């Protein structure tokens, strides 16, 4: 609609916003009218109309099989549009039109804003299935007529009352018609069922809806005045009412076809099961977060115990390494997993922003550097599933720890860079190419990373190839140092 209005018409941005507000509301008019709606706006030169929006009813057959948006028609071809635009009134004169052997009643409703007619709504009703209307259909049609007069007068839609079409109740969900005093004149079967869900035992017709609603909803006082006023339809408002184990969503629409409120429409929907499922999900999310929080705390406790044990170890060595160093390595391995669980405990789903985790892992491992080595990251990992994030954090820990321990001598200057490239593919084909490169002393002569027996590289091979389903390679870097290349899928392996 934005492109069509800006390309073909002289309407301002504020006029365009009004049309957007209208289009967000007009599903209600279409359903109450049992009719298709097409919004026509005069072009910049005034010689034609352009259709900028279209709506089909949920309550009846359509009159248009084709999409009408973007069509241009000259003035004079559709006299009802001309009359509504020029005279600023609803035009219903004329015989039904025949479209593909279907009789269609055409009406034109001017769209007014601040005294100016911006365009015209063509209301097209398929008459092929016309029969004697029921009480519900008569109420729908009368309400549609009132809303059409409000559109023509510029009093509907209500400024500042943007409606979420997906979340707001619709006419078919439940409809109640009130008079000017808030007394129920008509309640659809769905509306009556919703109030029975709240605990109403009697009929609604003839009852003051505001008072009935306030009495059904538990409150601290005898009557919730705000809820009673809303359900009486004095102002355009939305609310939820809960009582007797049921929850209904209400939307009040004051009807002022001639400037004075003659009554109201109350649309309502039973959302009891929807809210129950939402509460279950909230409970499950809270439980998952609490589990991750407790796992993180337990891992930190394990790391603290290992750290205490390391401080009490003497200088005994095993395989050329002190027992204290071995315990400190275990502390860092446990710590890398704890970082992931700490991040997961703050999220609503099992996905994490891994760049923050990678930076924390880099900082944690950099503390062990025997020299003056700087570590940095380039590129972005992005958001990863927990099933990928946990093993990947351990892999980074092992490779960085290996580089800082073996590539640099005590007091030696150096640098380690973690470079990340996330592929453009989506879904199961998306991959991460991770390069960890240092400028240290390099690999020993004849070193084979696929056969090396130290624990750190065994962990890396197992996690990369087994859990992540990726590849791992370690090779001399150009010039000086060592380069480790990881190619892993973004999606967890099934």
PDB file of C-alpha atoms in Angstrom, residues 310 320-332 401 405:
ATOM      1  CA  UNK A 310      45.697 -27.748  43.036  1.00  0.00           C
ATOM      2  CA  UNK A 320      56.886 -34.085  32.661  1.00  0.00           C
ATOM      3  CA  UNK A 321      53.907 -32.083  33.953  1.00  0.00           C
ATOM      4  CA  UNK A 322      53.070 -31.128  37.516  1.00  0.00           C
ATOM      5  CA  UNK A 323      49.895 -32.407  39.088  1.00  0.00           C
ATOM      6  CA  UNK A 324      48.965 -28.787  39.798  1.00  0.00           C
ATOM      7  CA  UNK A 325      49.036 -27.930  36.083  1.00  0.00           C
ATOM      8  CA  UNK A 326      46.856 -30.942  35.302  1.00  0.00           C
ATOM      9  CA  UNK A 327      44.274 -29.881  37.863  1.00  0.00           C
ATOM     10  CA  UNK A 328      44.295 -26.299  36.548  1.00  0.00           C
ATOM     11  CA  UNK A 329      43.598 -27.639  33.061  1.00  0.00           C
ATOM     12  CA  UNK A 330      40.618 -29.528  34.470  1.00  0.00           C
ATOM     13  CA  UNK A 331      39.432 -26.298  36.136  1.00  0.00           C
ATOM     14  CA  UNK A 332      39.458 -24.510  32.785  1.00  0.00           C
ATOM     15  CA  UNK A 401      45.263 -23.650  26.163  1.00  0.00           C
ATOM     16  CA  UNK A 405      51.275 -23.480  26.955  1.00  0.00           C
TER      17      UNK A 405
END
